[in-house]
PDB file of C-alpha atoms and ligand atoms in Angstrom:
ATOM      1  CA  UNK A 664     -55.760  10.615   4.086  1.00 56.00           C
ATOM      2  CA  UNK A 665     -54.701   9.614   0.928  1.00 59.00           C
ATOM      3  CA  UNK A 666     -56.619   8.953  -2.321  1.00 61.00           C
ATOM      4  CA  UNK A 667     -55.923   5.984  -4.676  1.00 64.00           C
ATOM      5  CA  UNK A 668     -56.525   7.823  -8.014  1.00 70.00           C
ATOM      6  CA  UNK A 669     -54.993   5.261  -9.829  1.00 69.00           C
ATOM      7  CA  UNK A 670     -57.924   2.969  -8.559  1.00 71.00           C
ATOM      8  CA  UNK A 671     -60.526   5.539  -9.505  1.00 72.00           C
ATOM      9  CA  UNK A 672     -59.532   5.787 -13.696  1.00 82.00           C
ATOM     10  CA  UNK A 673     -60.635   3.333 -16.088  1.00 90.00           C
ATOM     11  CA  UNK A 674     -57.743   1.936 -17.574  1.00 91.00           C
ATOM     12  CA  UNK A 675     -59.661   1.440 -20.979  1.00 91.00           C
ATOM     13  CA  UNK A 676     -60.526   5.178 -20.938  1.00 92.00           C
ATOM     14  CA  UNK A 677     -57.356   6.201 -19.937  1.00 94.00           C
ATOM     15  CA  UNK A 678     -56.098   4.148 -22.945  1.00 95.00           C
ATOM     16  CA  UNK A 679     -58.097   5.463 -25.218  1.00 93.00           C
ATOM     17  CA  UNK A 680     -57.341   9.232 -24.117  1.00 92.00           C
ATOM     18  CA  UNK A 681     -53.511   8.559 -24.643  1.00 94.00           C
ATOM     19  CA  UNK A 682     -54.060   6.442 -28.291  1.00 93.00           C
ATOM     20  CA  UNK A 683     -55.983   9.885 -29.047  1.00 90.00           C
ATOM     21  CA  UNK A 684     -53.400  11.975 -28.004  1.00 90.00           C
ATOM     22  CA  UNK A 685     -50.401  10.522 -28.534  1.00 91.00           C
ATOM     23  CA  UNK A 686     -51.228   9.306 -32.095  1.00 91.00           C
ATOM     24  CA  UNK A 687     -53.146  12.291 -33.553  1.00 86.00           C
ATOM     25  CA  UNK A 688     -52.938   9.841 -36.772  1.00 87.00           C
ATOM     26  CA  UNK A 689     -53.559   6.756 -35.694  1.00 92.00           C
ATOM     27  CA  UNK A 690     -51.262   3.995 -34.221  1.00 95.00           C
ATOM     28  CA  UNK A 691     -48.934   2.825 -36.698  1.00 95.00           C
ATOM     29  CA  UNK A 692     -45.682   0.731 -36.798  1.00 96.00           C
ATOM     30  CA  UNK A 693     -42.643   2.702 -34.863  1.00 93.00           C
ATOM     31  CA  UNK A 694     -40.278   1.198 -37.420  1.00 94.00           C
ATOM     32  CA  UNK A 695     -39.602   4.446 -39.820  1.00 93.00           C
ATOM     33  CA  UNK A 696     -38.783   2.512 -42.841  1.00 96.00           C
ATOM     34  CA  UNK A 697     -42.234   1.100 -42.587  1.00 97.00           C
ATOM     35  CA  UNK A 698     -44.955   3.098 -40.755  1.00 95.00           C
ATOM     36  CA  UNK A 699     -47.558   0.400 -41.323  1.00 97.00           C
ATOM     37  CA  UNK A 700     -51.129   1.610 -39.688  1.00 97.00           C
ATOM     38  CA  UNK A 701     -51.939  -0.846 -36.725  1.00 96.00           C
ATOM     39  CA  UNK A 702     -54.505  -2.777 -38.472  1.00 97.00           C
ATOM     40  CA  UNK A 703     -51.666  -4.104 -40.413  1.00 97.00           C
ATOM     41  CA  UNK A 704     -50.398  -5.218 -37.055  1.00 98.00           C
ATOM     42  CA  UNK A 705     -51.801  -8.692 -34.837  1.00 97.00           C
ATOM     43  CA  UNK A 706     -51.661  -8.527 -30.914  1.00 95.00           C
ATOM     44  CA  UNK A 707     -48.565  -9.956 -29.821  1.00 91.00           C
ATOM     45  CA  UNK A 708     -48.760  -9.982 -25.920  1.00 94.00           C
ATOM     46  CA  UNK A 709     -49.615  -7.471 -22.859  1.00 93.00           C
ATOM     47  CA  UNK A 710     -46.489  -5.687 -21.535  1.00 92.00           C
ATOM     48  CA  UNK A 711     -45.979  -7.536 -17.852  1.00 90.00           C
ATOM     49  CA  UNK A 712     -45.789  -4.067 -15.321  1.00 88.00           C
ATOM     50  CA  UNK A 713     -48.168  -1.584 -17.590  1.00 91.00           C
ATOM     51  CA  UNK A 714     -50.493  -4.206 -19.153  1.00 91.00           C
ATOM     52  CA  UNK A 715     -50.743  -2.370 -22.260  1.00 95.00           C
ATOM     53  CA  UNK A 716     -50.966  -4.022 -25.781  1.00 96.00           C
ATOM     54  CA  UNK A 717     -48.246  -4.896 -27.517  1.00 96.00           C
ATOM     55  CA  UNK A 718     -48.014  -5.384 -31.430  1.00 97.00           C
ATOM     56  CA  UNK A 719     -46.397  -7.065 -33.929  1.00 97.00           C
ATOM     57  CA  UNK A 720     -46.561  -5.528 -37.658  1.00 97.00           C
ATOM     58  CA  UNK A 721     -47.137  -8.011 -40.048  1.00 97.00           C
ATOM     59  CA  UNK A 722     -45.108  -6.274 -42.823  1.00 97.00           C
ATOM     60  CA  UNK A 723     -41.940  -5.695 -41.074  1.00 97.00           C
ATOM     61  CA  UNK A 724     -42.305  -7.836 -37.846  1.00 97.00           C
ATOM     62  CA  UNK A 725     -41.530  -5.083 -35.454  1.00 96.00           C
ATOM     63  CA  UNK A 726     -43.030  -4.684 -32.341  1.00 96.00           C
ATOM     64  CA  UNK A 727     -44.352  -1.528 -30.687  1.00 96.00           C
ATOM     65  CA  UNK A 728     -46.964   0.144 -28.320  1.00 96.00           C
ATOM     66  CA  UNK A 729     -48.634   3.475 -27.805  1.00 96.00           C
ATOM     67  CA  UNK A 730     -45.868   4.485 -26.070  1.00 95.00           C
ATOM     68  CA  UNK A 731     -43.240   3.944 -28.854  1.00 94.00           C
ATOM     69  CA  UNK A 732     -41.330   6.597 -29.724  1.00 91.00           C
ATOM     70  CA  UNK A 733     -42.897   8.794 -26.244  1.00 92.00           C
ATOM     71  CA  UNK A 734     -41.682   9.891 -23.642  1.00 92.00           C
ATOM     72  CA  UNK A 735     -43.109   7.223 -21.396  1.00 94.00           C
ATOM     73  CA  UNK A 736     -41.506   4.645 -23.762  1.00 91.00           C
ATOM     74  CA  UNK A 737     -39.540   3.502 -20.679  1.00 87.00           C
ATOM     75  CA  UNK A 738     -41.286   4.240 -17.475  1.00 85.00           C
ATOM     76  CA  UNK A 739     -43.849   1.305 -17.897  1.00 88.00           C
ATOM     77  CA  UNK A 740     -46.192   3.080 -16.451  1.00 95.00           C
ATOM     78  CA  UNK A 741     -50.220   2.326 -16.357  1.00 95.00           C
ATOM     79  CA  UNK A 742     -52.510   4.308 -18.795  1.00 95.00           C
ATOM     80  CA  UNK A 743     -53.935   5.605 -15.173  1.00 94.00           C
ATOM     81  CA  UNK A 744     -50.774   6.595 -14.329  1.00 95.00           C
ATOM     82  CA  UNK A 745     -49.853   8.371 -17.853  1.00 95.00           C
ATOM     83  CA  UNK A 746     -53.168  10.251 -18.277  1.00 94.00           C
ATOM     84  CA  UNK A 747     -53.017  11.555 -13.920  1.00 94.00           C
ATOM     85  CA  UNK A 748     -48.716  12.398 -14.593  1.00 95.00           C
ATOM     86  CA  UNK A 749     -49.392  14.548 -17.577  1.00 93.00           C
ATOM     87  CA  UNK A 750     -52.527  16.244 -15.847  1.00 91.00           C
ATOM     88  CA  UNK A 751     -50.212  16.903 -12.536  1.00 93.00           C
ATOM     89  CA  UNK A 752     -47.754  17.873 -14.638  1.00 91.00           C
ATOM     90  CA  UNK A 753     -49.857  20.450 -16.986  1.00 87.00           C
ATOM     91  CA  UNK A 754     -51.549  21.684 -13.753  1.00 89.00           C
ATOM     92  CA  UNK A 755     -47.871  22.265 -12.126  1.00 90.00           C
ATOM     93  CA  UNK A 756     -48.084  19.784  -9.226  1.00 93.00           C
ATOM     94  CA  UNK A 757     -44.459  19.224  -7.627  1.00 94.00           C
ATOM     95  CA  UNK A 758     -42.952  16.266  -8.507  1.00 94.00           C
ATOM     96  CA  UNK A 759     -42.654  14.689  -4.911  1.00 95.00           C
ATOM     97  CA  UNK A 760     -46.718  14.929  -4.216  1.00 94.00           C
ATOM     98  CA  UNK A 761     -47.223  13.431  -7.956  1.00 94.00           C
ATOM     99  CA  UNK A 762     -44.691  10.713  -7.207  1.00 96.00           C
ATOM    100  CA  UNK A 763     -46.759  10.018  -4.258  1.00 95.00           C
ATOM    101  CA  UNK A 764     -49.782  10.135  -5.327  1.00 92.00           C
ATOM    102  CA  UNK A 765     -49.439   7.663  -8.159  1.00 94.00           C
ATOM    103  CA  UNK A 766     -46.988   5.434  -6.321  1.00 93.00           C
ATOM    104  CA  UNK A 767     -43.697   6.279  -8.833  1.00 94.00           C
ATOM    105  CA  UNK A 768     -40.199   6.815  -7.866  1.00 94.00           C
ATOM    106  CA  UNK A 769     -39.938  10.793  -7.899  1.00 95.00           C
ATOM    107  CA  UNK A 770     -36.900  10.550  -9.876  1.00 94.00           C
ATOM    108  CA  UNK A 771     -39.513   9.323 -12.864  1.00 94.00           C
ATOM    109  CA  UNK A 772     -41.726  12.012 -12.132  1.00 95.00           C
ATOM    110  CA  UNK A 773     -38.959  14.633 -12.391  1.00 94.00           C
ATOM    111  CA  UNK A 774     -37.051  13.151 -15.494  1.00 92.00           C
ATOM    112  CA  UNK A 775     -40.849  12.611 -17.247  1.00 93.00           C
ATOM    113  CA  UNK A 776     -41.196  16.256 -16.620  1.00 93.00           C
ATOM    114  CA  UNK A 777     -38.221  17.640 -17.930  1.00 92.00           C
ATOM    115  CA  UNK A 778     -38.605  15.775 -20.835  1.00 91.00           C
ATOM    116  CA  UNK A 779     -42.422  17.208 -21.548  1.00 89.00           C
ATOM    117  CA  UNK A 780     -40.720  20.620 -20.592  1.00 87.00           C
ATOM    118  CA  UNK A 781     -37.890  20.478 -22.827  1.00 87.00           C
ATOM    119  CA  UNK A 782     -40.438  19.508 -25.564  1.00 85.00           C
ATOM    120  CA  UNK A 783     -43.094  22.273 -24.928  1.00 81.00           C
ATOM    121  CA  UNK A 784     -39.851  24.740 -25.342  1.00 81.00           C
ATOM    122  CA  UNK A 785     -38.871  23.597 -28.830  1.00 80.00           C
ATOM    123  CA  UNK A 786     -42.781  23.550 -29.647  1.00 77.00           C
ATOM    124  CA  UNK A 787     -43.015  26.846 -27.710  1.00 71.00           C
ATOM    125  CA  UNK A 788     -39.679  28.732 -27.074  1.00 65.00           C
ATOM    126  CA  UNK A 789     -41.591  31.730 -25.039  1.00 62.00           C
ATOM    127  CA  UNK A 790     -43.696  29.876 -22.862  1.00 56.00           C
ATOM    128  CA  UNK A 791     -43.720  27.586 -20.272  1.00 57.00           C
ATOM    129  CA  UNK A 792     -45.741  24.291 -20.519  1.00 58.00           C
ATOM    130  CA  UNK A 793     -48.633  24.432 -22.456  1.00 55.00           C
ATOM    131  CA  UNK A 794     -51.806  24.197 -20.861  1.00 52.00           C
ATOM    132  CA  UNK A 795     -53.760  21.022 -20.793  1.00 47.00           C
ATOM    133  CA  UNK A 796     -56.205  22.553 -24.114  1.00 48.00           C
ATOM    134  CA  UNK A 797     -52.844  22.277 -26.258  1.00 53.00           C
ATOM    135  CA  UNK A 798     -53.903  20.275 -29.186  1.00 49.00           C
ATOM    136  CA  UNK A 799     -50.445  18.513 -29.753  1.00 65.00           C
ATOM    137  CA  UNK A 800     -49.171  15.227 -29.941  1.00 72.00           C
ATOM    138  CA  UNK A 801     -45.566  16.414 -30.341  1.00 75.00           C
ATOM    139  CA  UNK A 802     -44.688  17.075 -26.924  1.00 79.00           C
ATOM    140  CA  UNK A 803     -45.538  13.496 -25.786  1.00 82.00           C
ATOM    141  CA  UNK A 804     -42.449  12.679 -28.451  1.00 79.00           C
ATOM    142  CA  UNK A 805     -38.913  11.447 -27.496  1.00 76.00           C
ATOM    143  CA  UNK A 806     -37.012  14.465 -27.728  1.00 62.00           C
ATOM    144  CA  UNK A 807     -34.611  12.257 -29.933  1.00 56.00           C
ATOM    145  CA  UNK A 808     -36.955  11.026 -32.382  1.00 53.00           C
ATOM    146  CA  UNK A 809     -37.913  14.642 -33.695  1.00 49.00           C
ATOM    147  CA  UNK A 810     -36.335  16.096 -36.592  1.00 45.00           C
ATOM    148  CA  UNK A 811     -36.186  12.298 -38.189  1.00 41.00           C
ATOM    149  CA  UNK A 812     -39.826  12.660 -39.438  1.00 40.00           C
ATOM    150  CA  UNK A 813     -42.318  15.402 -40.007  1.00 37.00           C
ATOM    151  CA  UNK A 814     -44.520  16.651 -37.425  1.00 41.00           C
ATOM    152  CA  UNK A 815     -47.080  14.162 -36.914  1.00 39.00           C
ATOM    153  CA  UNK A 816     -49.532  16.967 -37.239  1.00 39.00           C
ATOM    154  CA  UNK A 817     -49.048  17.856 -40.781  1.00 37.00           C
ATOM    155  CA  UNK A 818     -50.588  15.394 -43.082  1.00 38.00           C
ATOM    156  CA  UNK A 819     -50.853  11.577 -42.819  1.00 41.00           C
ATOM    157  CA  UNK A 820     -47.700   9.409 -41.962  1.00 39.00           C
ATOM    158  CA  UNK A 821     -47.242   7.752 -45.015  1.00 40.00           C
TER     159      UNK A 821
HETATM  160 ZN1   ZN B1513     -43.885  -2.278 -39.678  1.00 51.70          ZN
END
């Protein structure tokens, strides 16, 4: 028997869990020369497979989402499925039941992983994945956008 857990999560929770998470600051505008706070921004349109909210900043006119700049800036994945990934993930679920369970191709499971891995290891070089208690935002971060800005953590993105 198999459970639909992605039926079972509120997507507006889930959203609101990752938009706390991810953006221990706030939401703002992904474009670094501009860093506008999302109220700045107007809702531009839902993203077609994940459904989540897109926005346009009205001071630069770029567009972004919570998952700008993430690691699950290109897996157009579900809030569901984020918030259920990361808590397989933290709780060291292989990638193949994961995949399974929350109906992704396993190759997105693994290469999501690895990413959140290689993070917690510049975050953490002596341990393994942090457990799910870590207070950071900085492992949800592509690994490629790090070292551009300052850690989110440390004072407001201004
Ligand atoms: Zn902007």
């Amino acid at each position: 028997m198999e459970f639909p857990v992605t039926e079972l999560l509120d997507q507006q929770a889930c959203t609101q869990w990752i938009m706390e998470h991810f953006h221990v600051q706030g939401l703002h505008c992904h474009n670094p020369q501009c860093k506008a706070p999302v109220e700045d921004a107007r809702p531009f349109r839902r993203t077609k497979r994940s459904g989540i909210q897109v926005y346009r900043c009205r001071k630069c006119q770029s567009i972004y989402n919570m998952y700008s700049g993430t690691v699950f800036e290109k897996s157009q994945l579900t809030p569901v499925q984020v918030v259920l990934l990361l808590r397989g993930v933290l709780k060291g679920e292989p990638s193949a039941t994961l995949a399974k369970e929350l109906g992704l191709a396993r190759s997105t499971v693994h290469l999501i992983r690895r990413e959140l891995q290689t993070n917690a290891e510049e975050l953490q070089p002596n341990t393994r994945l942090p457990d799910a208690q870590t207070e950071t935002d900085e492992m949800f971060q592509n690994a490629g956008e790090k070292g551009r800005t300052a850690p989110l953590l440390v004072g407001p993105a201004s």
